[in-house]
Amino acid sequence: LSGTFNLKFQSINRPIDHTFMFVFILKINVISFILLDISVLNELFLGHLCYLLIDVPL
């Protein structure tokens, strides 16, 4: 996320061009994809734990 902050800080100091906007949008999309990927992995792990806890015979 520090890279995203650097891009925002640079955009204040200079005019925004199309290349800069493309890099900024691409960086946000990559971060979103990584967060989604982590979320899916957590969901699989937590879903597995939930299944194990519910399926315990009394």
PDB file of N, CA and C in Angstrom, residues 5-39:
ATOM      1  N   PHE A   5       0.394   5.038  -2.007  1.00  0.00           N
ATOM      2  CA  PHE A   5       0.512   6.356  -1.385  1.00  0.00           C
ATOM      3  C   PHE A   5       1.519   7.214  -2.137  1.00  0.00           C
ATOM      4  N   ASN A   6       2.624   6.619  -2.569  1.00  0.00           N
ATOM      5  CA  ASN A   6       3.619   7.366  -3.335  1.00  0.00           C
ATOM      6  C   ASN A   6       3.038   7.880  -4.642  1.00  0.00           C
ATOM      7  N   LEU A   7       2.210   7.069  -5.295  1.00  0.00           N
ATOM      8  CA  LEU A   7       1.610   7.517  -6.543  1.00  0.00           C
ATOM      9  C   LEU A   7       0.677   8.689  -6.303  1.00  0.00           C
ATOM     10  N   LYS A   8      -0.113   8.644  -5.246  1.00  0.00           N
ATOM     11  CA  LYS A   8      -1.010   9.751  -4.934  1.00  0.00           C
ATOM     12  C   LYS A   8      -0.203  11.009  -4.618  1.00  0.00           C
ATOM     13  N   PHE A   9       0.873  10.866  -3.877  1.00  0.00           N
ATOM     14  CA  PHE A   9       1.697  12.009  -3.499  1.00  0.00           C
ATOM     15  C   PHE A   9       2.335  12.641  -4.730  1.00  0.00           C
ATOM     16  N   GLN A  10       2.775  11.843  -5.675  1.00  0.00           N
ATOM     17  CA  GLN A  10       3.380  12.367  -6.892  1.00  0.00           C
ATOM     18  C   GLN A  10       2.347  13.082  -7.752  1.00  0.00           C
ATOM     19  N   SER A  11       1.106  12.611  -7.744  1.00  0.00           N
ATOM     20  CA  SER A  11       0.087  13.228  -8.587  1.00  0.00           C
ATOM     21  C   SER A  11      -0.244  14.638  -8.112  1.00  0.00           C
ATOM     22  N   ILE A  12      -0.031  14.942  -6.847  1.00  0.00           N
ATOM     23  CA  ILE A  12      -0.285  16.287  -6.331  1.00  0.00           C
ATOM     24  C   ILE A  12       0.793  17.244  -6.844  1.00  0.00           C
ATOM     25  N   ASN A  13       2.021  16.785  -6.979  1.00  0.00           N
ATOM     26  CA  ASN A  13       3.139  17.644  -7.359  1.00  0.00           C
ATOM     27  C   ASN A  13       3.255  17.886  -8.859  1.00  0.00           C
ATOM     28  N   ARG A  14       2.659  17.056  -9.681  1.00  0.00           N
ATOM     29  CA  ARG A  14       2.795  17.235 -11.123  1.00  0.00           C
ATOM     30  C   ARG A  14       1.463  16.958 -11.798  1.00  0.00           C
ATOM     31  N   PRO A  15       1.282  17.451 -13.012  1.00  0.00           N
ATOM     32  CA  PRO A  15       0.025  17.166 -13.718  1.00  0.00           C
ATOM     33  C   PRO A  15      -0.104  15.673 -14.024  1.00  0.00           C
ATOM     34  N   ILE A  16      -1.321  15.189 -13.981  1.00  0.00           N
ATOM     35  CA  ILE A  16      -1.573  13.765 -14.221  1.00  0.00           C
ATOM     36  C   ILE A  16      -1.650  13.518 -15.729  1.00  0.00           C
ATOM     37  N   ASP A  17      -0.861  12.586 -16.226  1.00  0.00           N
ATOM     38  CA  ASP A  17      -0.954  12.201 -17.629  1.00  0.00           C
ATOM     39  C   ASP A  17      -1.575  10.812 -17.734  1.00  0.00           C
ATOM     40  N   HIS A  18      -1.829  10.372 -18.955  1.00  0.00           N
ATOM     41  CA  HIS A  18      -2.525   9.095 -19.167  1.00  0.00           C
ATOM     42  C   HIS A  18      -1.694   7.914 -18.689  1.00  0.00           C
ATOM     43  N   THR A  19      -0.388   7.955 -18.882  1.00  0.00           N
ATOM     44  CA  THR A  19       0.472   6.858 -18.445  1.00  0.00           C
ATOM     45  C   THR A  19       0.426   6.715 -16.938  1.00  0.00           C
ATOM     46  N   PHE A  20       0.482   7.840 -16.246  1.00  0.00           N
ATOM     47  CA  PHE A  20       0.446   7.832 -14.790  1.00  0.00           C
ATOM     48  C   PHE A  20      -0.884   7.261 -14.293  1.00  0.00           C
ATOM     49  N   MET A  21      -1.992   7.675 -14.913  1.00  0.00           N
ATOM     50  CA  MET A  21      -3.306   7.166 -14.517  1.00  0.00           C
ATOM     51  C   MET A  21      -3.384   5.662 -14.762  1.00  0.00           C
ATOM     52  N   PHE A  22      -2.818   5.189 -15.870  1.00  0.00           N
ATOM     53  CA  PHE A  22      -2.841   3.763 -16.183  1.00  0.00           C
ATOM     54  C   PHE A  22      -2.072   2.975 -15.127  1.00  0.00           C
ATOM     55  N   VAL A  23      -0.901   3.465 -14.737  1.00  0.00           N
ATOM     56  CA  VAL A  23      -0.099   2.783 -13.724  1.00  0.00           C
ATOM     57  C   VAL A  23      -0.839   2.780 -12.397  1.00  0.00           C
ATOM     58  N   PHE A  24      -1.473   3.883 -12.038  1.00  0.00           N
ATOM     59  CA  PHE A  24      -2.209   3.989 -10.782  1.00  0.00           C
ATOM     60  C   PHE A  24      -3.381   3.005 -10.763  1.00  0.00           C
ATOM     61  N   ILE A  25      -4.154   2.959 -11.837  1.00  0.00           N
ATOM     62  CA  ILE A  25      -5.305   2.051 -11.920  1.00  0.00           C
ATOM     63  C   ILE A  25      -4.833   0.602 -11.919  1.00  0.00           C
ATOM     64  N   LEU A  26      -3.759   0.306 -12.643  1.00  0.00           N
ATOM     65  CA  LEU A  26      -3.222  -1.053 -12.688  1.00  0.00           C
ATOM     66  C   LEU A  26      -2.772  -1.487 -11.297  1.00  0.00           C
ATOM     67  N   LYS A  27      -2.129  -0.596 -10.548  1.00  0.00           N
ATOM     68  CA  LYS A  27      -1.654  -0.927  -9.215  1.00  0.00           C
ATOM     69  C   LYS A  27      -2.845  -1.211  -8.293  1.00  0.00           C
ATOM     70  N   ILE A  28      -3.909  -0.432  -8.384  1.00  0.00           N
ATOM     71  CA  ILE A  28      -5.104  -0.666  -7.567  1.00  0.00           C
ATOM     72  C   ILE A  28      -5.723  -2.017  -7.920  1.00  0.00           C
ATOM     73  N   ASN A  29      -5.797  -2.352  -9.208  1.00  0.00           N
ATOM     74  CA  ASN A  29      -6.378  -3.629  -9.621  1.00  0.00           C
ATOM     75  C   ASN A  29      -5.553  -4.803  -9.110  1.00  0.00           C
ATOM     76  N   VAL A  30      -4.232  -4.686  -9.130  1.00  0.00           N
ATOM     77  CA  VAL A  30      -3.372  -5.767  -8.636  1.00  0.00           C
ATOM     78  C   VAL A  30      -3.567  -5.944  -7.141  1.00  0.00           C
ATOM     79  N   ILE A  31      -3.629  -4.840  -6.394  1.00  0.00           N
ATOM     80  CA  ILE A  31      -3.843  -4.916  -4.945  1.00  0.00           C
ATOM     81  C   ILE A  31      -5.210  -5.527  -4.654  1.00  0.00           C
ATOM     82  N   SER A  32      -6.242  -5.131  -5.416  1.00  0.00           N
ATOM     83  CA  SER A  32      -7.580  -5.696  -5.221  1.00  0.00           C
ATOM     84  C   SER A  32      -7.576  -7.197  -5.478  1.00  0.00           C
ATOM     85  N   PHE A  33      -6.864  -7.631  -6.518  1.00  0.00           N
ATOM     86  CA  PHE A  33      -6.797  -9.051  -6.839  1.00  0.00           C
ATOM     87  C   PHE A  33      -6.100  -9.827  -5.727  1.00  0.00           C
ATOM     88  N   ILE A  34      -5.015  -9.270  -5.193  1.00  0.00           N
ATOM     89  CA  ILE A  34      -4.290  -9.938  -4.110  1.00  0.00           C
ATOM     90  C   ILE A  34      -5.177 -10.055  -2.878  1.00  0.00           C
ATOM     91  N   LEU A  35      -5.900  -8.983  -2.539  1.00  0.00           N
ATOM     92  CA  LEU A  35      -6.794  -9.027  -1.378  1.00  0.00           C
ATOM     93  C   LEU A  35      -7.915 -10.034  -1.594  1.00  0.00           C
ATOM     94  N   LEU A  36      -8.461 -10.099  -2.808  1.00  0.00           N
ATOM     95  CA  LEU A  36      -9.507 -11.068  -3.118  1.00  0.00           C
ATOM     96  C   LEU A  36      -8.968 -12.481  -2.999  1.00  0.00           C
ATOM     97  N   ASP A  37      -7.760 -12.707  -3.488  1.00  0.00           N
ATOM     98  CA  ASP A  37      -7.129 -14.023  -3.414  1.00  0.00           C
ATOM     99  C   ASP A  37      -6.933 -14.436  -1.955  1.00  0.00           C
ATOM    100  N   ILE A  38      -6.470 -13.537  -1.116  1.00  0.00           N
ATOM    101  CA  ILE A  38      -6.297 -13.828   0.312  1.00  0.00           C
ATOM    102  C   ILE A  38      -7.645 -14.108   0.955  1.00  0.00           C
ATOM    103  N   SER A  39      -8.670 -13.340   0.569  1.00  0.00           N
ATOM    104  CA  SER A  39     -10.007 -13.528   1.120  1.00  0.00           C
ATOM    105  C   SER A  39     -10.546 -14.918   0.776  1.00  0.00           C
TER     106      SER A  39
END
